[in-house]
mmCIF file of C-alpha atoms (C1' of nucleotides) in Angstrom:
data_model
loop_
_atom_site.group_PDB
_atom_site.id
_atom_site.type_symbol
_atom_site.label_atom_id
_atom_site.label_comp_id
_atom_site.label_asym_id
_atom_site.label_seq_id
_atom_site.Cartn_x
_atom_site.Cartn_y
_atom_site.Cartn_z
ATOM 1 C CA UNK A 1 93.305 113.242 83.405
ATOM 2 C CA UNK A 2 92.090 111.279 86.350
ATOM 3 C CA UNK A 3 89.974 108.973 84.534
ATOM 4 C CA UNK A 4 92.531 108.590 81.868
ATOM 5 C CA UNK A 5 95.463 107.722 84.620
ATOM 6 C CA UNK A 6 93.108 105.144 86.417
ATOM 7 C CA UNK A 7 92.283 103.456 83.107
ATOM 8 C CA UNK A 8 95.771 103.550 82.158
ATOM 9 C CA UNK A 9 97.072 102.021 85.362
ATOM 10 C CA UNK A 10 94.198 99.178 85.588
ATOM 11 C CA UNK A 11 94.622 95.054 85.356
ATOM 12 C CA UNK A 12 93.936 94.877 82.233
ATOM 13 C CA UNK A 13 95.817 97.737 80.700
ATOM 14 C CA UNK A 14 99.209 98.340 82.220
ATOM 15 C CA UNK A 15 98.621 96.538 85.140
ATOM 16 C CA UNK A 16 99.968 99.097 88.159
ATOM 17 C CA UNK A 17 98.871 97.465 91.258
ATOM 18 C CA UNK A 18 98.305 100.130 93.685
ATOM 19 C CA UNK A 19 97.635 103.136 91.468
ATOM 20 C CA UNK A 20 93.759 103.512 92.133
ATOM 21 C CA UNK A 21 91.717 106.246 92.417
ATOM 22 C CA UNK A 22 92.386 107.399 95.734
ATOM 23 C CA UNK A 23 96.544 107.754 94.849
ATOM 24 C CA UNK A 24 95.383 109.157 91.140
ATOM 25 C CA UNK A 25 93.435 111.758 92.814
ATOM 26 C CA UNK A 26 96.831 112.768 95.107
ATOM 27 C CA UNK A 27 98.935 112.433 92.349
ATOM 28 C CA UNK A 28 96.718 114.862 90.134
ATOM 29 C CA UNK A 29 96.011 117.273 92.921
ATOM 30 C CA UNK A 30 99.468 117.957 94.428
ATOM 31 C CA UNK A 31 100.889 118.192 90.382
ATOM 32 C CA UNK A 32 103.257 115.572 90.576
ATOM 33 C CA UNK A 33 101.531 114.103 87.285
ATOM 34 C CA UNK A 34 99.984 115.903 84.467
ATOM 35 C CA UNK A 35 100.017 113.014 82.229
ATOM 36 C CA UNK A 36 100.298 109.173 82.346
ATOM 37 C CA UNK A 37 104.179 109.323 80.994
ATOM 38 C CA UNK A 38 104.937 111.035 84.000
ATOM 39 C CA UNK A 39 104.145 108.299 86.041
ATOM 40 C CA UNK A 40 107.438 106.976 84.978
ATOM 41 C CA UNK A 41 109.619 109.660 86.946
ATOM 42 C CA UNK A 42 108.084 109.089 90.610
ATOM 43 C CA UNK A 43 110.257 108.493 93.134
ATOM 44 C CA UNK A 44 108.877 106.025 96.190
ATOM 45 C CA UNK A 45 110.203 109.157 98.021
ATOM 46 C CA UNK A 46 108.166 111.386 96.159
ATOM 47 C CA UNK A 47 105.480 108.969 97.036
ATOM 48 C CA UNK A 48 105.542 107.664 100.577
ATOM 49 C CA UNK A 49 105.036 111.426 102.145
ATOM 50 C CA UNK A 50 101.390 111.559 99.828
ATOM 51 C CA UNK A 51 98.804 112.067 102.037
ATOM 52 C CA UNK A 52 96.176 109.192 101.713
ATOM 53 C CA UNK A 53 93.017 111.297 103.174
ATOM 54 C CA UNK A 54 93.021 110.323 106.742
ATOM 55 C CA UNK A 55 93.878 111.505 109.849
ATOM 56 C CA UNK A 56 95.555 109.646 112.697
ATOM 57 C CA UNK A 57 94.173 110.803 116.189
ATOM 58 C CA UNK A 58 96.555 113.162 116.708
ATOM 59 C CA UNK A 59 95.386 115.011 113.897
ATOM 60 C CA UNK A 60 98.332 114.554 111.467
ATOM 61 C CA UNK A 61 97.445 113.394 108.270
ATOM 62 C CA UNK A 62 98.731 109.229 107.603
ATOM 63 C CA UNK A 63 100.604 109.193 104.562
ATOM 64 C CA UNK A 64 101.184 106.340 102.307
ATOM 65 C CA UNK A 65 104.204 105.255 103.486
ATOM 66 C CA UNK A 66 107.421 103.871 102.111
ATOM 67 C CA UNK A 67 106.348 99.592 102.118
ATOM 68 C CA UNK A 68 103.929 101.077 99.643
ATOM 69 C CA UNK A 69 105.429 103.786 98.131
ATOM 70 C CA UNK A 70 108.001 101.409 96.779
ATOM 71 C CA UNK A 71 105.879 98.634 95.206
ATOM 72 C CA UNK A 72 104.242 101.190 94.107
ATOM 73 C CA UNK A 73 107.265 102.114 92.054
ATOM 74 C CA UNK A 74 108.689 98.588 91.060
ATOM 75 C CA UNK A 75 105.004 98.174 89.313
ATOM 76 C CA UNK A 76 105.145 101.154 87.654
ATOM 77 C CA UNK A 77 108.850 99.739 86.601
ATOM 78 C CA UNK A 78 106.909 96.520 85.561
ATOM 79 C CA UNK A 79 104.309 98.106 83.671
ATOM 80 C CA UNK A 80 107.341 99.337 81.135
ATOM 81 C CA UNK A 81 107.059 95.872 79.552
ATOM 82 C CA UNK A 82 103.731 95.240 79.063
ATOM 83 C CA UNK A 83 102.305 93.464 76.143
ATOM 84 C CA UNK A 84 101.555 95.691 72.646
ATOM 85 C CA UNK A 85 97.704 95.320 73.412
ATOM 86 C CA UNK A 86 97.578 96.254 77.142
ATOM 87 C CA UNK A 87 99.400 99.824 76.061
ATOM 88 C CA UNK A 88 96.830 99.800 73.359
ATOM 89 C CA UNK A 89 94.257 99.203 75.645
ATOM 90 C CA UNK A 90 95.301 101.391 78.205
ATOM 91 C CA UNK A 91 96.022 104.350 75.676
ATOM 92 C CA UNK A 92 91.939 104.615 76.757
ATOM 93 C CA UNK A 93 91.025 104.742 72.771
ATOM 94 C CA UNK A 94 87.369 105.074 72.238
ATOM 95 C CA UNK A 95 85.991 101.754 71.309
ATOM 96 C CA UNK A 96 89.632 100.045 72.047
ATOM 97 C CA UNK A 97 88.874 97.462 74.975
ATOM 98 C CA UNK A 98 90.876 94.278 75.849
ATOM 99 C CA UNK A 99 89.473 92.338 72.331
ATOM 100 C CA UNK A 100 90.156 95.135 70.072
ATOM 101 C CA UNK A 101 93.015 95.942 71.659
ATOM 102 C CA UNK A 102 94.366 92.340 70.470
ATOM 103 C CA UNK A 103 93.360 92.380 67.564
ATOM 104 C CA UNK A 104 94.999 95.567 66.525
ATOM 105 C CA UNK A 105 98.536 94.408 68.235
ATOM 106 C CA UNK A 106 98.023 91.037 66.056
ATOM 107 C CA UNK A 107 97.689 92.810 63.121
ATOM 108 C CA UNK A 108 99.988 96.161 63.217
ATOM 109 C CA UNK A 109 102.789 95.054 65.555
ATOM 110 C CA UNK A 110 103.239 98.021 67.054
ATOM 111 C CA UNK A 111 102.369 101.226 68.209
ATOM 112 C CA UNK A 112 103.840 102.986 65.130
ATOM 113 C CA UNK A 113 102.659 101.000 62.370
ATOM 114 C CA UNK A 114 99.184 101.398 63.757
ATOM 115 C CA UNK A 115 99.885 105.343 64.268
ATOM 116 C CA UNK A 116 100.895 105.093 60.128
ATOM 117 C CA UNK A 117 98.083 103.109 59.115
ATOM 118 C CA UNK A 118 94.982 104.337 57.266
ATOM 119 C CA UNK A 119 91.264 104.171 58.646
ATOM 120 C CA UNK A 120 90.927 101.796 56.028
ATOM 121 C CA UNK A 121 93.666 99.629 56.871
ATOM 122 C CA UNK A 122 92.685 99.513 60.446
ATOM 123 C CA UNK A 123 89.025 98.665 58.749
ATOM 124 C CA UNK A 124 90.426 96.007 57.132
ATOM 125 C CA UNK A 125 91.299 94.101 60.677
ATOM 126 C CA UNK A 126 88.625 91.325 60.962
ATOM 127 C CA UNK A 127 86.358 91.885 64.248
ATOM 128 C CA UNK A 128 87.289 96.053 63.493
ATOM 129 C CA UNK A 129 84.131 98.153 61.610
ATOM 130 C CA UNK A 130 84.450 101.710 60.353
ATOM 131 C CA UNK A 131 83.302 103.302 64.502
ATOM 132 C CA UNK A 132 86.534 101.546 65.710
ATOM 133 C CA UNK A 133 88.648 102.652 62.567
ATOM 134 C CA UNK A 134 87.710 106.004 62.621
ATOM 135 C CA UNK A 135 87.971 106.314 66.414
ATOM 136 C CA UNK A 136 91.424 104.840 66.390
ATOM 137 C CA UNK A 137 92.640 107.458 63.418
ATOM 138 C CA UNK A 138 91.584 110.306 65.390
ATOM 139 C CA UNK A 139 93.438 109.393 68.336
ATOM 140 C CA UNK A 140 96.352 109.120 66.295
ATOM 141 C CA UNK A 141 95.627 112.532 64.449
ATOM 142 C CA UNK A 142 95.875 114.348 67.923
ATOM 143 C CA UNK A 143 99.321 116.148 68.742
ATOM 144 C CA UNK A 144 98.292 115.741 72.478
ATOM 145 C CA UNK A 145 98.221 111.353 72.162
ATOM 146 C CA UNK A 146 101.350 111.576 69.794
ATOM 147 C CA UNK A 147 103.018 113.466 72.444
ATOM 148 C CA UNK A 148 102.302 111.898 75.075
ATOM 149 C CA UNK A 149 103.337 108.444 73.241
ATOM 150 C CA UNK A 150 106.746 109.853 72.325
ATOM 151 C CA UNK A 151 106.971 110.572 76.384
ATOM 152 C CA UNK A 152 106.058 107.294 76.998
ATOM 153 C CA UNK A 153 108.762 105.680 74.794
ATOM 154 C CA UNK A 154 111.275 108.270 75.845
ATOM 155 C CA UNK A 155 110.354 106.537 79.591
ATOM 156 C CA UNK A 156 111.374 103.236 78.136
ATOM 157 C CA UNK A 157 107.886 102.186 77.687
ATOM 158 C CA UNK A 158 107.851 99.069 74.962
ATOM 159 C CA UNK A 159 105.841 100.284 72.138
ATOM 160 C CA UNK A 160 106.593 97.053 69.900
ATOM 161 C CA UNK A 161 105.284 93.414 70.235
ATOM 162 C CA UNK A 162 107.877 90.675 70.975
ATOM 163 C CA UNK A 163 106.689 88.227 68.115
ATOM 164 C CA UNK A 164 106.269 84.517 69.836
ATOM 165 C CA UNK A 165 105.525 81.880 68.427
ATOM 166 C CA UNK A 166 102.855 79.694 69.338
ATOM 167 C CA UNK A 167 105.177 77.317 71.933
ATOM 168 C CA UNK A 168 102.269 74.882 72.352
ATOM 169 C CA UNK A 169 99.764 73.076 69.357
ATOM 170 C CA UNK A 170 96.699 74.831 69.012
ATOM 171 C CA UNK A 171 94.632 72.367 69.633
ATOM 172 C CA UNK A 172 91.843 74.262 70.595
ATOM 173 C CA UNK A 173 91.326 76.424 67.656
ATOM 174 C CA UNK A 174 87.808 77.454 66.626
ATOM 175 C CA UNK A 175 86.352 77.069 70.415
ATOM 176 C CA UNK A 176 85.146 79.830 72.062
ATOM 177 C CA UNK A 177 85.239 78.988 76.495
ATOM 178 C CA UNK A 178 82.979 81.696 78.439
ATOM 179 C CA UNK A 179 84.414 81.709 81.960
ATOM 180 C CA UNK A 180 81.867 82.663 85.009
ATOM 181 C CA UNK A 181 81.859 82.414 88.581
ATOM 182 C CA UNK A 182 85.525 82.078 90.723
ATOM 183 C CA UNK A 183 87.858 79.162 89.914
ATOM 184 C CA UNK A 184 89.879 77.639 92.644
ATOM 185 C CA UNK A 185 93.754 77.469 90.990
ATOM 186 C CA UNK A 186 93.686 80.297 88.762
ATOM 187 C CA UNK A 187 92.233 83.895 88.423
ATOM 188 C CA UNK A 188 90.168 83.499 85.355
ATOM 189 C CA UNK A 189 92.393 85.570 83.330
ATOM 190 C CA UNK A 190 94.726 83.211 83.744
ATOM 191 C CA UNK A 191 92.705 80.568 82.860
ATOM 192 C CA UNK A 192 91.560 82.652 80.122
ATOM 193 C CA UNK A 193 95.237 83.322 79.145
ATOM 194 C CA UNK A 194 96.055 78.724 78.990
ATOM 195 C CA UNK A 195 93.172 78.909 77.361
ATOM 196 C CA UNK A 196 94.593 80.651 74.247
ATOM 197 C CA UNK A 197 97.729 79.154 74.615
ATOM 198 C CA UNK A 198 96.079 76.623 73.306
ATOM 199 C CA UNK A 199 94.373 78.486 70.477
ATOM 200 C CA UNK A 200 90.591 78.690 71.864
ATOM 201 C CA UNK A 201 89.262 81.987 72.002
ATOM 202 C CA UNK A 202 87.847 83.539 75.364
ATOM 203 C CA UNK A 203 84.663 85.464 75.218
ATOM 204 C CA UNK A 204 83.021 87.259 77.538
ATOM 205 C CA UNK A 205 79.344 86.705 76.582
ATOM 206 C CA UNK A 206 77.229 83.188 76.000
ATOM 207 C CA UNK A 207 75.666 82.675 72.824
ATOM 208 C CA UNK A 208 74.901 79.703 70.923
ATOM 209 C CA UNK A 209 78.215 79.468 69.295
ATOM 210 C CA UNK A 210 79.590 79.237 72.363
ATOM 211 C CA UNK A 211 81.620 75.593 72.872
ATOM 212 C CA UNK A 212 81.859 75.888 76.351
ATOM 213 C CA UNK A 213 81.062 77.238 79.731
ATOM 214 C CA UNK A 214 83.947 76.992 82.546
ATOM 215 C CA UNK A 215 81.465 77.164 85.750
ATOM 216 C CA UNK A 216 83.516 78.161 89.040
ATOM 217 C CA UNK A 217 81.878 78.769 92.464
ATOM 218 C CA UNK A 218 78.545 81.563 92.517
ATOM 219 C CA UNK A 219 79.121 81.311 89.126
ATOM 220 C CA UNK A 220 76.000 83.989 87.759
ATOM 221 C CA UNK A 221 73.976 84.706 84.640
ATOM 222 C CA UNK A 222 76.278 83.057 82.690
ATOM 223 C CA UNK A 223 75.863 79.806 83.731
ATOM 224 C CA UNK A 224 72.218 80.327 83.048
ATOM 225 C CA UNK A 225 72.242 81.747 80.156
ATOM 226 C CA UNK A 226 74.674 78.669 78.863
ATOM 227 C CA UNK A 227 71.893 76.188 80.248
ATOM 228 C CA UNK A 228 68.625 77.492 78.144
ATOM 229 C CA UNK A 229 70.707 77.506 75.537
ATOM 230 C CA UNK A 230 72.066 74.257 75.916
ATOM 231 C CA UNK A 231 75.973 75.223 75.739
ATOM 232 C CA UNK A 232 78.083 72.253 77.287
ATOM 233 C CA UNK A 233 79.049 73.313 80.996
ATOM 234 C CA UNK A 234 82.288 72.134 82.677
ATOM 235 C CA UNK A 235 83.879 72.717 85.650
ATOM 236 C CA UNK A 236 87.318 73.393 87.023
ATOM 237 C CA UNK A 237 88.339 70.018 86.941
ATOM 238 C CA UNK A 238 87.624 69.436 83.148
ATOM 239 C CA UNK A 239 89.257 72.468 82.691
ATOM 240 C CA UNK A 240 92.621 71.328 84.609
ATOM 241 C CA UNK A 241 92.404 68.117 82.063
ATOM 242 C CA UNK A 242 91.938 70.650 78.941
ATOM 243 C CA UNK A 243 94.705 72.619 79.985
ATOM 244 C CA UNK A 244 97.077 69.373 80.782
ATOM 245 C CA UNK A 245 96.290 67.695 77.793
ATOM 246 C CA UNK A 246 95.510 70.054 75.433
ATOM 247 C CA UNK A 247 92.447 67.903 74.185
ATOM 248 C CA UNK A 248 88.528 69.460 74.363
ATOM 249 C CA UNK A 249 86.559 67.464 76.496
ATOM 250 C CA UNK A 250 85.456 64.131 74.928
ATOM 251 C CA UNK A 251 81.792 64.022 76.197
ATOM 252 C CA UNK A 252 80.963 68.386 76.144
ATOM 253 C CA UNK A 253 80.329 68.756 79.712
ATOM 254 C CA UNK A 254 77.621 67.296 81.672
ATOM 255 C CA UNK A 255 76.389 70.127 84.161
ATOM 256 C "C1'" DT B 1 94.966 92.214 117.250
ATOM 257 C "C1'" DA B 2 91.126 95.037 115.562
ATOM 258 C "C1'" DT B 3 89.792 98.606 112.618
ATOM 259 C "C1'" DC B 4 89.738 101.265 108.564
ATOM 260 C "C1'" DA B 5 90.273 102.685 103.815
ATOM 261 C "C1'" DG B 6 91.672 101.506 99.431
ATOM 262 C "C1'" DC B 7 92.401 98.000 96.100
ATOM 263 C "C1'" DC B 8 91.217 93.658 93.726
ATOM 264 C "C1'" DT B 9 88.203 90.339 91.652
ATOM 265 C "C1'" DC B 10 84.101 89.255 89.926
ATOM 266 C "C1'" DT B 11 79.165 89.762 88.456
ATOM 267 C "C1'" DC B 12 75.546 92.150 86.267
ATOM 268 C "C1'" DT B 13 73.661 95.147 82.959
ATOM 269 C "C1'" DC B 14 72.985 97.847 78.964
ATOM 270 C "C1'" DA B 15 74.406 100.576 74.993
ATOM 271 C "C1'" DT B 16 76.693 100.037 70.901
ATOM 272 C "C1'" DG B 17 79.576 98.018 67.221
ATOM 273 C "C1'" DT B 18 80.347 94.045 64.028
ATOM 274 C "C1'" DC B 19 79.074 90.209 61.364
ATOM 275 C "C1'" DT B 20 76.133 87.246 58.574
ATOM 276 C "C1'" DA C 1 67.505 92.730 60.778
ATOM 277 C "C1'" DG C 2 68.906 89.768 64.132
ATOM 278 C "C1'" DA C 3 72.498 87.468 66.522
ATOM 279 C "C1'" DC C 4 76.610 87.948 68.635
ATOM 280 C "C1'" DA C 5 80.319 90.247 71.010
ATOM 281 C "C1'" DT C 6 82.514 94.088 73.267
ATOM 282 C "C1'" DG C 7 83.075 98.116 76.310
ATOM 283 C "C1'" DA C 8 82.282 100.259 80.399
ATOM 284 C "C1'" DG C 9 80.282 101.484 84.809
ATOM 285 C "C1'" DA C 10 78.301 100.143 89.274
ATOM 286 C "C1'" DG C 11 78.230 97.318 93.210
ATOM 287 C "C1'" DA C 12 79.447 93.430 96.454
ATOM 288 C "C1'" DG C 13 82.605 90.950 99.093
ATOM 289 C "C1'" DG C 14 87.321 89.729 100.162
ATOM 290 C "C1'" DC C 15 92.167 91.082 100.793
ATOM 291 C "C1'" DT C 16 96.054 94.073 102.236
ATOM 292 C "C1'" DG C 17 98.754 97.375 104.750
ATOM 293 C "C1'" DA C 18 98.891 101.220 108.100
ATOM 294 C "C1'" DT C 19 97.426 102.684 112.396
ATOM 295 C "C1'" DA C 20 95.903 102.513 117.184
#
DNA sequence: TATCAGCCTCTCTCATGTCT
DNA sequence: AGACATGAGAGAGGCTGATA
């Protein structure tokens, strides 16, 4: 339950900043959750008194405290209107990361049509084998997941993706950009995020197929890896330019 | 203001799944 | 079968908020 409440709560599933495994451990222990649709009905009074495993000198224990205690809450609030894939991915399906998690939003739409489809439909989703497709139907097939998803949507949990349309041209359609190392303007997911605005697709691995390498600072094995193989390497600059004009770069890096 | 603990961001690595 | 890509865990360093 632990593991499956951290996981839940992470950036890249439902994004609840604050719930780690210190507060998931409190939370667990003193009962107040017993599964992640619960997290829905804490109170930041419920929360500020938790103890947080310390003791101040006078021997009382230091608690979390209500600045916390209510951000706490108003992400949990947040987390209610998360993209179709982050729920997806944060379900903690075997074999259902961030990628697959897309994929399956993409193609299903929602929670319940993906819940209704067969293994072999789910099969059918390009970048999605038979492991994946059976893995999915059995979390489906439990009682347990279904319940706790009808929980979660009784908490006003979105289990349905809000169909946009692309708002900008995908000019960038059929590149694949490996980020490394730590830009300067943007987290990388957010530069990963412009980056499929734009239609490119963000891996997280260098290969030959790669189209291009966004370097940042102590960028690692990456960066490397995209040399010996001769992948074009830009940096954050080039990248500002590709995001402002929506146009690859017209000599393929230079690094 | 300094210290402390927990969280966040990022890298690295390896097992495993998918595709050609 | 080999190349490619993903998932997931561990660890490092920085950041944040509570306490003293």
């Amino acid at each position: 339950l632990k593991r499956t409440l951290q996981h839940f709560a992470m950036r890249h599933a439902m994004d609840i900043e604050g719930l780690g495994e210190a507060l998931v451990n409190q939370l667990v222990d003193t009962g107040l959750v017993k599964d992640v649709a619960d997290l829905y009905s804490l109170t930041a009074e419920q929360l500020a008194v938790l103890d947080v495993g310390r003791t101040k000198l006078d021997g009382s224990a230091v608690v979390l405290g209500e600045t916390v205690a209510r951000k706490l809450v108003a992400s949990i609030n947040e987390s209610r209107h998360r993209p179709l894939a982050r729920l997806l991915f944060g379900l903690g399906i075997r074999h259902v990361g961030g990628t697959v998690a897309e994929l399956l939003a993409e193609a299903f739409g929602s929670v319940d049509a993906l819940a209704a489809a067969s293994e072999a439909d789910i099969a059918a989703v390009s970048g999605v084998g038979p492991k994946i497709a059976e893995s999915v139907r059995a979390f489906f097939s439990n009682p347990d997941n279904l319940e706790v998803i009808e929980r979660l949507r009784a908490a006003g949990v979105e289990m349905a993706e809000r169909r946009t349309e692309p708002t900008r041209p995908q000019t960038l359609a059929g590149l694949t950009f490996v980020l490394t190392g730590a830009l300067e303007r943007f987290t990388r997911d957010e530069a990963g995020a412009a980056l499929k605005a734009l239609g490119a697709k963000v891996s997280s691995s260098v290969s030959s197929k790669t189209s291009y390498v966004v370097a940042g600072s102590d960028a690692g094995s990456k960066l490397d890896k995209a040399i010996a193989l001769g992948v074009p390497v830009i940096g954050e600059q080039e990248l500002v330019e590709i995001l402002q004009t929506g146009q690859p770069p017209a000599t393929g890096g230079d690094r």
